[in-house]
XYZ file of C-alpha atoms in Angstrom:
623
model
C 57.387 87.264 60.468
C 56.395 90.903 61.844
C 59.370 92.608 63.073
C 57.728 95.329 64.454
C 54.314 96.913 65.349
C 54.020 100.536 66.031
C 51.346 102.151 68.344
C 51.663 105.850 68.212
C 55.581 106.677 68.622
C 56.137 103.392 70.670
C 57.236 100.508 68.390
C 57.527 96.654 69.852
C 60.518 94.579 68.668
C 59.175 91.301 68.022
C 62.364 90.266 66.767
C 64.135 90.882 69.805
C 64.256 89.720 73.488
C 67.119 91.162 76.399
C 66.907 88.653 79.302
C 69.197 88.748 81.982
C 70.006 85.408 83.656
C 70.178 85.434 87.341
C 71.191 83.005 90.335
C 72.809 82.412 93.180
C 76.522 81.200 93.326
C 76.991 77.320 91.852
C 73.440 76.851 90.893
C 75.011 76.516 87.259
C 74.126 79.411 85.728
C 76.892 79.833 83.349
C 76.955 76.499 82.759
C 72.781 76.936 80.963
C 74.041 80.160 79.113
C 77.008 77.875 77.921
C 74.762 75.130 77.130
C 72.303 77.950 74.799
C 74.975 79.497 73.041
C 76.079 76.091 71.691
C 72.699 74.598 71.010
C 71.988 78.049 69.087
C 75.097 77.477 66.568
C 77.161 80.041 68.070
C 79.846 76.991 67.679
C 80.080 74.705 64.825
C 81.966 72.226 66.628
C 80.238 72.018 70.299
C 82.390 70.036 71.720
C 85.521 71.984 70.699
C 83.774 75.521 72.312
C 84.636 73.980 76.205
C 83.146 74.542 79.337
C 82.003 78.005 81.561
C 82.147 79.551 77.770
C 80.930 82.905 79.836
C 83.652 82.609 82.485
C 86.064 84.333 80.752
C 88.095 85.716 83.822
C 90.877 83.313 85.081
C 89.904 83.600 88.464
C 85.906 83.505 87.287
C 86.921 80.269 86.733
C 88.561 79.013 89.943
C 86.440 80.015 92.342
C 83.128 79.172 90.127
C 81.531 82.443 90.234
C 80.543 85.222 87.765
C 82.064 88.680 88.898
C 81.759 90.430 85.692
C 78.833 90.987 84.254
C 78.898 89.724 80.140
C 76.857 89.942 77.236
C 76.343 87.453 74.351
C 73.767 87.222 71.545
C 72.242 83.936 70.051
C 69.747 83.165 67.407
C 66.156 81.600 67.232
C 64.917 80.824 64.206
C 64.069 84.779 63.185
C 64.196 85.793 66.846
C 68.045 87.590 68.260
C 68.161 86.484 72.067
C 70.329 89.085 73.984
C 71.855 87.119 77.020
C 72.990 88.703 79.895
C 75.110 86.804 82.613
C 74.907 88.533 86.174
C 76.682 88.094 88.950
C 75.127 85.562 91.601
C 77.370 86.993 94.895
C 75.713 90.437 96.500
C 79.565 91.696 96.982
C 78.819 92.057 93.083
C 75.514 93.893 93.190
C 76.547 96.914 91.419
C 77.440 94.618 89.029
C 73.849 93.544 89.084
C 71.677 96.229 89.105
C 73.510 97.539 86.221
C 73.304 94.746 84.374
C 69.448 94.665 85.000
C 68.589 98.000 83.139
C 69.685 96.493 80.480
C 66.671 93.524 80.048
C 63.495 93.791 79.758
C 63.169 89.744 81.434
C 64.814 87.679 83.715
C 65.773 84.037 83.951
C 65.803 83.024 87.529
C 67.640 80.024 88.572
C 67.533 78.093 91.018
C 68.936 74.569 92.649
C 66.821 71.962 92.803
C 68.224 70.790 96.132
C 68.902 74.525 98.089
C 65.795 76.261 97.015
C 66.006 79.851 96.696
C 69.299 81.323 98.505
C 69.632 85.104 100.388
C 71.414 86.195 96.945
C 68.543 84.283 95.204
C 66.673 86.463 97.064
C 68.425 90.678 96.667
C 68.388 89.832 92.694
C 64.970 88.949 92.504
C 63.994 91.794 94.284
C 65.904 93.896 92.330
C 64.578 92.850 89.015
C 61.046 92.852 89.988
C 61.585 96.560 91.428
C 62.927 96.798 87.355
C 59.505 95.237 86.486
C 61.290 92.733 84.684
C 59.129 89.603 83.472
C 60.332 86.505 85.260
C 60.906 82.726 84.161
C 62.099 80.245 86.314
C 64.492 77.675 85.709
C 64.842 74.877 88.338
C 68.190 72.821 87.794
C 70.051 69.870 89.101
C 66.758 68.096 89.308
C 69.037 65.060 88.690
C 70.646 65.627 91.887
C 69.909 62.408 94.992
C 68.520 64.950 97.264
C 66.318 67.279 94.395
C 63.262 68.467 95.787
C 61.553 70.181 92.850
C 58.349 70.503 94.189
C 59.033 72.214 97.156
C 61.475 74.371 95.790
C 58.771 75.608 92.832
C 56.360 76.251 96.474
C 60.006 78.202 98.010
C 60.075 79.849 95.045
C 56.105 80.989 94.541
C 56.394 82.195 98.185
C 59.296 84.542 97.450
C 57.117 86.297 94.608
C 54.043 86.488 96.577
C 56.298 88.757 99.094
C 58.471 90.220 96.424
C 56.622 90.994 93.255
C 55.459 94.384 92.389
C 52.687 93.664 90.088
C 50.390 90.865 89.547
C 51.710 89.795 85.830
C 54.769 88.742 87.677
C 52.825 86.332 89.825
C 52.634 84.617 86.363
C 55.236 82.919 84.700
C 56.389 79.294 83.529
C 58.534 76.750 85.134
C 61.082 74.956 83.380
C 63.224 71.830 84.592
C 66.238 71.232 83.686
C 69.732 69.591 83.808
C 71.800 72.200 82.601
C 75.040 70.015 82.564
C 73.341 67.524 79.973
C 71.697 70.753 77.959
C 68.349 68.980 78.733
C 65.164 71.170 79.757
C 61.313 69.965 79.959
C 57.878 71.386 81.752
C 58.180 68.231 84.257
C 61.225 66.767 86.416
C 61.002 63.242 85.178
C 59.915 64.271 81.451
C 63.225 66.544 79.779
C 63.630 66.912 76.390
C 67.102 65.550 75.010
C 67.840 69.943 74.241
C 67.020 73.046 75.175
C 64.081 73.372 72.874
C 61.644 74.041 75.715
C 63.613 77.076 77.414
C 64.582 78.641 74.254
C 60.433 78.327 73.102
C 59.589 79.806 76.967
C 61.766 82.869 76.288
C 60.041 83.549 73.389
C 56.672 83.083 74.633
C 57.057 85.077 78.268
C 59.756 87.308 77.851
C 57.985 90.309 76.455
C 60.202 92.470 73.434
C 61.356 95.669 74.040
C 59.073 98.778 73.143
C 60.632 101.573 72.348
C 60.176 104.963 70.626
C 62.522 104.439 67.318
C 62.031 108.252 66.129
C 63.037 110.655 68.683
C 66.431 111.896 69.667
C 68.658 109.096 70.034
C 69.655 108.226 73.781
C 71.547 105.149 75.288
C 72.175 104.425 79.284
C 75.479 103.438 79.715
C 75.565 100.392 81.605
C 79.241 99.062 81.338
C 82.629 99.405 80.118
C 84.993 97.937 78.056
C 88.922 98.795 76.574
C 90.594 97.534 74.174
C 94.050 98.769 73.000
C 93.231 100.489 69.299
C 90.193 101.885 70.531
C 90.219 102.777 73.681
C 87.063 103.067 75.933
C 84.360 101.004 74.710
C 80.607 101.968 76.183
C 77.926 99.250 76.385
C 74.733 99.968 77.090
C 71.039 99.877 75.426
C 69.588 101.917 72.881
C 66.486 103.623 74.861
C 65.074 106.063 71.652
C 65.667 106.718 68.426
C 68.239 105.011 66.235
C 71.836 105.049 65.998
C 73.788 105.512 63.331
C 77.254 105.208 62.212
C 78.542 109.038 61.775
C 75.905 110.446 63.639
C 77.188 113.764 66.199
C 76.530 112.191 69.651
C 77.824 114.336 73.005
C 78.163 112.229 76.179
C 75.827 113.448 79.421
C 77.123 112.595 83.133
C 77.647 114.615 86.460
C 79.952 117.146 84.699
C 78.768 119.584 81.658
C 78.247 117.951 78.251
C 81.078 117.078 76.297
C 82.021 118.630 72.625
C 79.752 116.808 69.722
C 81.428 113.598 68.847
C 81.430 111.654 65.771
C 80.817 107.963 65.858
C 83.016 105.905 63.537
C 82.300 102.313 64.920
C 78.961 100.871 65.995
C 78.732 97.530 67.448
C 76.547 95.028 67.761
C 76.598 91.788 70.140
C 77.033 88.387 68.078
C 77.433 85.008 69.473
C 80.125 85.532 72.323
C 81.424 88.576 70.050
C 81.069 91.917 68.245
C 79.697 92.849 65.148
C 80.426 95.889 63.596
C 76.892 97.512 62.355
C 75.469 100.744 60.433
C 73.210 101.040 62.998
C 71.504 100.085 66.267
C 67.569 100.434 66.784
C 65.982 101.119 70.057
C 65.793 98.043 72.561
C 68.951 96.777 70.945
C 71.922 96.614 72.851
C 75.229 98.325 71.073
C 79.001 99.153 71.979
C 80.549 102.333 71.226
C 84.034 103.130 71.051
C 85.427 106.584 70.699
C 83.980 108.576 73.782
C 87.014 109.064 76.110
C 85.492 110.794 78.789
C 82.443 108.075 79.219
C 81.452 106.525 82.622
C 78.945 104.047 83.617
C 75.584 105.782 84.552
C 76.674 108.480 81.607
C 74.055 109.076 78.725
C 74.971 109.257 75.192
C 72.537 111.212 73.322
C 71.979 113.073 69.825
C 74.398 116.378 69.991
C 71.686 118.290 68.373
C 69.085 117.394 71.211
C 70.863 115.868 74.305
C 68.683 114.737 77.057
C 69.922 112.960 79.721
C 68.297 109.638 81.477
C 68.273 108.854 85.334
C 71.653 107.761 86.274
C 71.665 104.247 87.814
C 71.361 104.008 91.516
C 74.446 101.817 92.818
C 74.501 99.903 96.347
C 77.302 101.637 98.487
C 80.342 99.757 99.643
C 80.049 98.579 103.355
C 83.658 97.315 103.620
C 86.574 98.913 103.462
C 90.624 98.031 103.697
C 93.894 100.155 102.950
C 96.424 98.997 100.794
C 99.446 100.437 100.062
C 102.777 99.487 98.091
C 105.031 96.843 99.270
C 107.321 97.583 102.746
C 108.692 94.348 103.461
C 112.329 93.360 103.363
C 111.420 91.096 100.509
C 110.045 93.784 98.540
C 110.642 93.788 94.764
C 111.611 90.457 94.670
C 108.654 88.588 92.713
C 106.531 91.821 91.250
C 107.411 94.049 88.253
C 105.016 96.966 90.011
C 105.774 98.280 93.212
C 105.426 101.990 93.240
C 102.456 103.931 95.045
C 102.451 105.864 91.513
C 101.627 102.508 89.496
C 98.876 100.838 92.262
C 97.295 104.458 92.293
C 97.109 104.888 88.524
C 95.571 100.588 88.327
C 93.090 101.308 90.824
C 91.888 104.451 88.543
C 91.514 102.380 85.832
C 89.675 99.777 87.717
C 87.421 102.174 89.015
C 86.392 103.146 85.385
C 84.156 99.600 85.116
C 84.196 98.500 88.997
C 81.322 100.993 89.861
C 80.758 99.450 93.447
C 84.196 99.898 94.500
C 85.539 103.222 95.886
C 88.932 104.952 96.704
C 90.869 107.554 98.254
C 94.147 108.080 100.058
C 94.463 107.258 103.251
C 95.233 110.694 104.070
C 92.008 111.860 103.024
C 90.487 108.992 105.695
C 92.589 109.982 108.625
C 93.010 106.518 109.794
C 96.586 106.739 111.123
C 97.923 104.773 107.924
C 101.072 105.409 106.111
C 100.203 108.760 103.707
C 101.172 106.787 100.595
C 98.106 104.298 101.686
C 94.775 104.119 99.785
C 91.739 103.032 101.120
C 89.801 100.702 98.658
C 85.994 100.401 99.735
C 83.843 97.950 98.842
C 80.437 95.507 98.910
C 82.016 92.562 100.756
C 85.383 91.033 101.596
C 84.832 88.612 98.675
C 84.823 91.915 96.284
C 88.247 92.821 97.876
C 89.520 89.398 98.076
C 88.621 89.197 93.756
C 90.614 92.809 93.230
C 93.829 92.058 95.269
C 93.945 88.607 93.804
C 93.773 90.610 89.911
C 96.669 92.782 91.427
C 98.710 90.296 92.419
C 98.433 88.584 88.789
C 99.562 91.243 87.497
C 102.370 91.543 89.182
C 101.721 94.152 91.887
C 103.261 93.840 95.287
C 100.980 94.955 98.424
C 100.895 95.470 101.740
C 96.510 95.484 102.885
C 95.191 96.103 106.061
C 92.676 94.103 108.026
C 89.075 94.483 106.214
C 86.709 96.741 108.864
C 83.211 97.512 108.316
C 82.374 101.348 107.446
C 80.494 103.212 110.078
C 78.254 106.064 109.472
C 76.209 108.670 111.363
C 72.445 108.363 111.132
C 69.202 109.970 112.885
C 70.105 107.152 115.811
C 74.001 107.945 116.418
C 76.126 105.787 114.772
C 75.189 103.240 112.780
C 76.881 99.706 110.935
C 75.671 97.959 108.477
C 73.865 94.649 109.043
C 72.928 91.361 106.927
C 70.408 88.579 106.809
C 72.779 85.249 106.907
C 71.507 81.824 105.933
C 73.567 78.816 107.158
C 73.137 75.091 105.773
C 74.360 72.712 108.397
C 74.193 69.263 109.548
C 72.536 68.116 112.502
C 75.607 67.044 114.505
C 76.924 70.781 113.895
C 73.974 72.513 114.944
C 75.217 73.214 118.419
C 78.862 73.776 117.394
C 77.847 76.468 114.746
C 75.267 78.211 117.630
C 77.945 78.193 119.642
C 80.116 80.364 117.343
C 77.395 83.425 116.326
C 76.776 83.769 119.499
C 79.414 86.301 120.380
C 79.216 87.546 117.117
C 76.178 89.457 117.876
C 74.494 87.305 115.992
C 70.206 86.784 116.512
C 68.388 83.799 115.136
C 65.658 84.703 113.083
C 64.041 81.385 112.094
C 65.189 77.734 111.888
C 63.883 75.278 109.894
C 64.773 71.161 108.552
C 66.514 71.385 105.602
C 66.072 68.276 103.732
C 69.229 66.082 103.247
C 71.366 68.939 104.816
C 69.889 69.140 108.201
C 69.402 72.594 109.402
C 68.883 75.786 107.488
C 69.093 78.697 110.263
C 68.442 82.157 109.091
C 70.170 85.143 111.477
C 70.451 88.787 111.691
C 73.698 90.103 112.658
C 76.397 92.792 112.027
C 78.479 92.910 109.096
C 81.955 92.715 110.937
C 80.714 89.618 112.878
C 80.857 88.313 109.294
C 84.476 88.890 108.598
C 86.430 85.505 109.556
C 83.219 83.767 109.601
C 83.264 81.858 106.804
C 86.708 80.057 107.509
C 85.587 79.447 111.282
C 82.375 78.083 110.043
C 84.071 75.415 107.876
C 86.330 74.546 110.619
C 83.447 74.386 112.925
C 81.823 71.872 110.819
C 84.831 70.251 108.848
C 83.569 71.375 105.197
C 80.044 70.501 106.051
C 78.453 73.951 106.282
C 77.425 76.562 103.803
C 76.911 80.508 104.437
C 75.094 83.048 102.650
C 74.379 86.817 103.283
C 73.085 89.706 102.150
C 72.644 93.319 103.141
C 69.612 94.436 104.456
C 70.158 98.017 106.366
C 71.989 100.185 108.539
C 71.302 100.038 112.322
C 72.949 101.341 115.342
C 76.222 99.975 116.503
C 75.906 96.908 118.474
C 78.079 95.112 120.687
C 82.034 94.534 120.728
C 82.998 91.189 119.130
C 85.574 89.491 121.217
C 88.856 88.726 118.782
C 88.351 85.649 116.985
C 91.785 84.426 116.717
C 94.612 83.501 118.266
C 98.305 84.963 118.997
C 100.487 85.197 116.265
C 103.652 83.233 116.113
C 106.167 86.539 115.125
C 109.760 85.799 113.803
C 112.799 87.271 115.434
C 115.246 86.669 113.153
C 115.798 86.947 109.265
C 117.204 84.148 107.656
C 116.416 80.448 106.402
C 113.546 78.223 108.364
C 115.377 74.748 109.859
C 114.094 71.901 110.526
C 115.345 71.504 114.016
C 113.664 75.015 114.975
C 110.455 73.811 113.897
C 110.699 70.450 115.512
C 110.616 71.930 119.070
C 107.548 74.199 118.279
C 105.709 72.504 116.400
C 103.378 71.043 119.937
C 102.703 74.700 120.660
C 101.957 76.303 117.445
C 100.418 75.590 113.836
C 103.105 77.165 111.074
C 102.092 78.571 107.809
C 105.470 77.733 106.515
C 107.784 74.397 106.702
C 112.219 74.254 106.715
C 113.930 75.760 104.045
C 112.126 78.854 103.606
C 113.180 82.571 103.993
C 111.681 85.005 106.040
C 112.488 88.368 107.544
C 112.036 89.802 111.492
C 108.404 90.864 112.334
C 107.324 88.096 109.485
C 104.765 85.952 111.160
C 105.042 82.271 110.631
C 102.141 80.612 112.234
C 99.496 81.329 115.181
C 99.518 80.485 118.909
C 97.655 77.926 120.990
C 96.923 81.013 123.075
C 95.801 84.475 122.535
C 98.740 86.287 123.225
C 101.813 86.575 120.487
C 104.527 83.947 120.916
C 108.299 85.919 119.604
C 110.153 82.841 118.117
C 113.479 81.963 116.473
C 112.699 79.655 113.759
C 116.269 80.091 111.980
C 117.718 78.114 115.001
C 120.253 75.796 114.245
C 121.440 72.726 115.902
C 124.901 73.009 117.398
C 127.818 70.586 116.034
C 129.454 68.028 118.707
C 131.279 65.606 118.609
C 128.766 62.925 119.884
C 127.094 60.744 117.110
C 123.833 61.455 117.208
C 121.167 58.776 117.649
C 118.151 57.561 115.533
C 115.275 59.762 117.356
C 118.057 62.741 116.165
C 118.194 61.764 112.862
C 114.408 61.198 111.723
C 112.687 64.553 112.815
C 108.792 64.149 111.651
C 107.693 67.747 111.039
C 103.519 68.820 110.699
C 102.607 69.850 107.491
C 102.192 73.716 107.298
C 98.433 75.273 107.149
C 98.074 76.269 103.304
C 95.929 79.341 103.493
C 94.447 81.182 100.735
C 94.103 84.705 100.049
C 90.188 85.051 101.557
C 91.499 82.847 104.999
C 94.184 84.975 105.302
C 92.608 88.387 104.873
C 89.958 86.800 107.662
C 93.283 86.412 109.654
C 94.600 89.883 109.543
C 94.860 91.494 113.000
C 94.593 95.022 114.069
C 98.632 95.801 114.003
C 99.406 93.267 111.144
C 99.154 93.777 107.275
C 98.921 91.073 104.613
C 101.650 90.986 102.340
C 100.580 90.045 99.090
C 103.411 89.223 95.737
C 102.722 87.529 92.640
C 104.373 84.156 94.182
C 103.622 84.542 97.797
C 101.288 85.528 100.381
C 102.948 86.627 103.888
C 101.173 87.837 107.070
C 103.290 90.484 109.088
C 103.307 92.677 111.831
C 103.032 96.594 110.704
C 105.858 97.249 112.610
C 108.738 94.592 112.210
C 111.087 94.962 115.075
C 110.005 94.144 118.301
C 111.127 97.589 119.668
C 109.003 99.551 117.362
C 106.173 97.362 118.407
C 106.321 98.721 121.738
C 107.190 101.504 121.346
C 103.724 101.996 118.995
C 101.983 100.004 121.899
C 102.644 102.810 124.316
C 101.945 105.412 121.779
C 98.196 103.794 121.219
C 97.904 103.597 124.402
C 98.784 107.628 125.480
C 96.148 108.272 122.922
């Protein structure tokens, strides 16, 4: 087999294809690169390598989604495949379009079932803008309610309005049931393997061409660390050739760095590295040893540096303050509780989270304490992801309610707004209406949606998103299904009425009883049952109406002398709600922070007592 073919200085890499593989969230992406990595070899024993083999994150694998963009190399017959797992959520688009410049194809998947989805829909567009070549994938088809035909017609439609040149118009369909590793050109006629995916790679994915003899430059397109060597940069080779020993210098928004020597070259290898002498152009290789690197940087030859266009990264739209731990309780469950220790994590984390953003809250003049930090980001789901890491790792925090970030434009101020798609039953319809409306929602189109009922498509304002998605499911009782993405800036709409009711706010500190409980438990829903500690301010559950309900759930029943009788003895108490970390940051209200440990999550009012409350009340309200 050729390897190569030169044409002048440009040299094609027969031997080599990048190809990222894209999707939207549970259409079982990970689960097909899982499925090629052990059909390839990469694992001896298949059944020993497990499941979600690219979901290395804990909390990647809990929630089901890919928030880290990976790499991972596999072999056919002379033929290296580099695979490239993306992100499927758009609160992870930087994460995407980074991971983009590094293919020169994409694999686009898609549920049989749900068609093409609004996330479906910003990656696409993003890696035809890239001119990747495309290949579709549809999967599930085994599913009771697949509609592969219509979804191959969804899908043609989206090219038609999103492709940028006619070759992408062209490209092959594969079916397949990713779960079973089976793929095939028809739904009812799959191969027992992969065979006919990893053969359409080959085939449509074009290699990479590249100029192999000029200075060398690489586009760093994501981070790594590991203890004994520090920084690691990943990114592909764009000209010339690396070498092992070669003088590189590292070009980003500040002046060159001193010449550097590279001692390690790496090369991807099944779900590993490989250490290399060197790394052609259209390859993909990790360097350690350049301190000072950051994503966008290039790393060029010292004796000719040249630097390549820095990638463009969607801004952050959402934005929160966190800050260290204030609560009576504080220190109790986390080993990191300092202002000095969350501001010196969040630095690191900014070193490979490119679409997040910080400063202090200082700097934002937002009234918070001046040890706060204001963390910005693409969604509340990329907030929800870095608090949870936090917490795991044993910070304690006290976060503000997410807000939407405003900025002046050519037509005042302006918010940012999103195209949401909802899947809902029938017998919802009117329930689910009846919620965007004062959202500021607008219908844009509705449509059947086959099996599911309804797909409705609106346009509305990002902050009539935040609490949606728990109020939706409420709405419906688990039936419903919502997906966004951004789509511009407009001017400020609307006010959206407050979604949620009082909070019930406790009075005292000490343990929860029983017998309190029992006599509120008609009026309010509690987050918490008997038997549980809590501290004044602390709030403990939320109203039947909108206004905040003071309580004293440490009550205790008074001793007499009178037996007591049966209806006494046998109190039935309501199960608390069990909220998670996304419902409860949904639940956050203008004067309350979340209160996040490594063993508990705790809503509170910002200030505790009852006489600092008012006393702030008539404060806000002089101003």
């Amino acid at each position: 087999m050729v390897e190569t073919t030169s044409t002048g200085t440009q040299t094609v890499r027969h031997d080599l294809r990048n190809i990222a593989v894209i999707a939207h969230v549970d259409h079982g992406k990970t689960t097909l690169v899982d499925g090629l990595l052990k059909q390839s070899m990469v694992f001896r024993d298949a059944e020993s390598a497990g499941t979600l083999i690219m979901d290395s994150n804990e909390l990647e694998r809990e929630r089901g989604i890919t928030v880290f963009a990976k790499n991972a190399s596999i072999k056919f017959g002379d033929i290296k495949i580099n695979l490239i797992d993306t992100p499927g959520h758009a609160d992870f688009s930087s994460e995407v379009e980074r991971t983009l410049s590094m293919a020169d194809g994409c694999l686009l998947l898609v549920d049989a079932a749900e068609g093409p989805l609004p996330q479906t829909r910003f990656v696409l567009a993003l890696a035809l803008q890239l001119g990747l070549r495309p290949l579709v994938v549809v999967n599930k088809v085994d599913r009771k309610d697949a509609r592969a035909e219509e979804v191959v017609e969804e899908i043609a439609d989206l090219f038609l309005e999103l492709a940028t040149e006619d070759a992408q118009l062209s490209y092959p369909v594969i079916y397949a049931i990713a779960r079973e590793g089976r793929a095939g050109h028809a739904p009812d006629d799959l191969a027992p393997d992969l065979i006919p995916l990893f053969r359409a790679i080959i085939e449509h994915v074009p290699p990479p061409v590249a100029n192999m003899e000029g200075p060398v430059q690489v586009l760093v397109s994501a981070l790594d660390y590991e203890t004994h060597r520090g920084r690691i940069a990943i990114g592909r080779v764009i000209r010339g050739t690396l070498t092992r020993g070669m003088s590189v210098r590292c070009l980003g928004n500040n002046a060159p760095t001193m010449p550097l020597k590279l001692l390690e070259l790496f090369t991807f290898q099944g779900l590993g590295r490989y250490p290399v002498e060197e790394v052609r152009a259209g390859d993909l290789v990790a360097i350690p040893g350049v301190p000072t690197v950051t994503i966008g940087d290039t790393i060029a030859d010292a004796a000719e540096p040249e630097a390549l266009p820095r990638l463009a990264i969607t801004e952050p739209t959402v934005q929160l303050t966190i800050g260290p731990n204030t609560s009576p309780f504080s220190g109790q469950d986390g080993r990191a509780v300092t202002s000095r220790q969350l501001r010196e994590r969040l630095d690191r984390e900014l070193e490979t989270n490119v679409g997040l953003r910080i400063r202090s809250s200082a700097e934002a003049g937002d009234g918070a304490p001046a040890d706060g930090i204001v963390v910005a980001g693409r969604g509340e789901l990329h907030l929800a992801i870095l608090l949870e890491t936090l917490r795991r790792e044993g910070f304690e925090i006290s976060a503000s309610r997410p807000e939407v970030i405003l900025r002046r434009g050519e037509r005042g101020m302006e918010e940012p707004f999103e195209e949401v798609v909802i899947l809902v039953p029938q017998a919802y319809m009117g329930t689910v209406t009846e919620l965007l409306g004062p959202r500021q929602a607008v219908l844009q189109q509705m449509s059947p949606d086959e099996g599911r009922g309804a797909r409705l498509t609106y346009r509305m304002p990002t902050r009539g998103l935040i609490g949606l998605r728990g109020a939706l499911l409420t709405a419906s009782r688990g039936t419903a299904t919502l997906n966004s993405r951004f789509i511009e800036y407009a001017p400020v709409g609307g006010t959206i009425p407050r979604q949620r009711n009082g909070a019930v706010v406790a009075t005292e500190a000490g343990m929860t009883t029983a017998y309190a409980i029992s006599g509120l438990q008609e009026r309010i829903r509690l987050f918490i049952g008997p038997g549980v500690s809590i501290y004044e301010g602390m709030i403990v559950g939320l109203n039947s109406r909108e206004q905040d309900m003071p309580v004293n759930i440490c009550k205790e029943k008074k001793q007499t002398n009178i037996r007591s009788s049966n209806s006494d003895i046998a109190v039935r108490l309501e199960p608390p709600m069990v909220l998670s970390l996304d419902q409860f940051m949904e639940m956050i209200g203008e004067d309350e922070l979340l209160e996040l440990t490594p063993k508990n999550l705790r809503l509170r009012k910002r200030h505790l007592s009852a006489q600092a409350r008012e006393r702030a009340g008539r404060t806000s309200s002089a101003v």
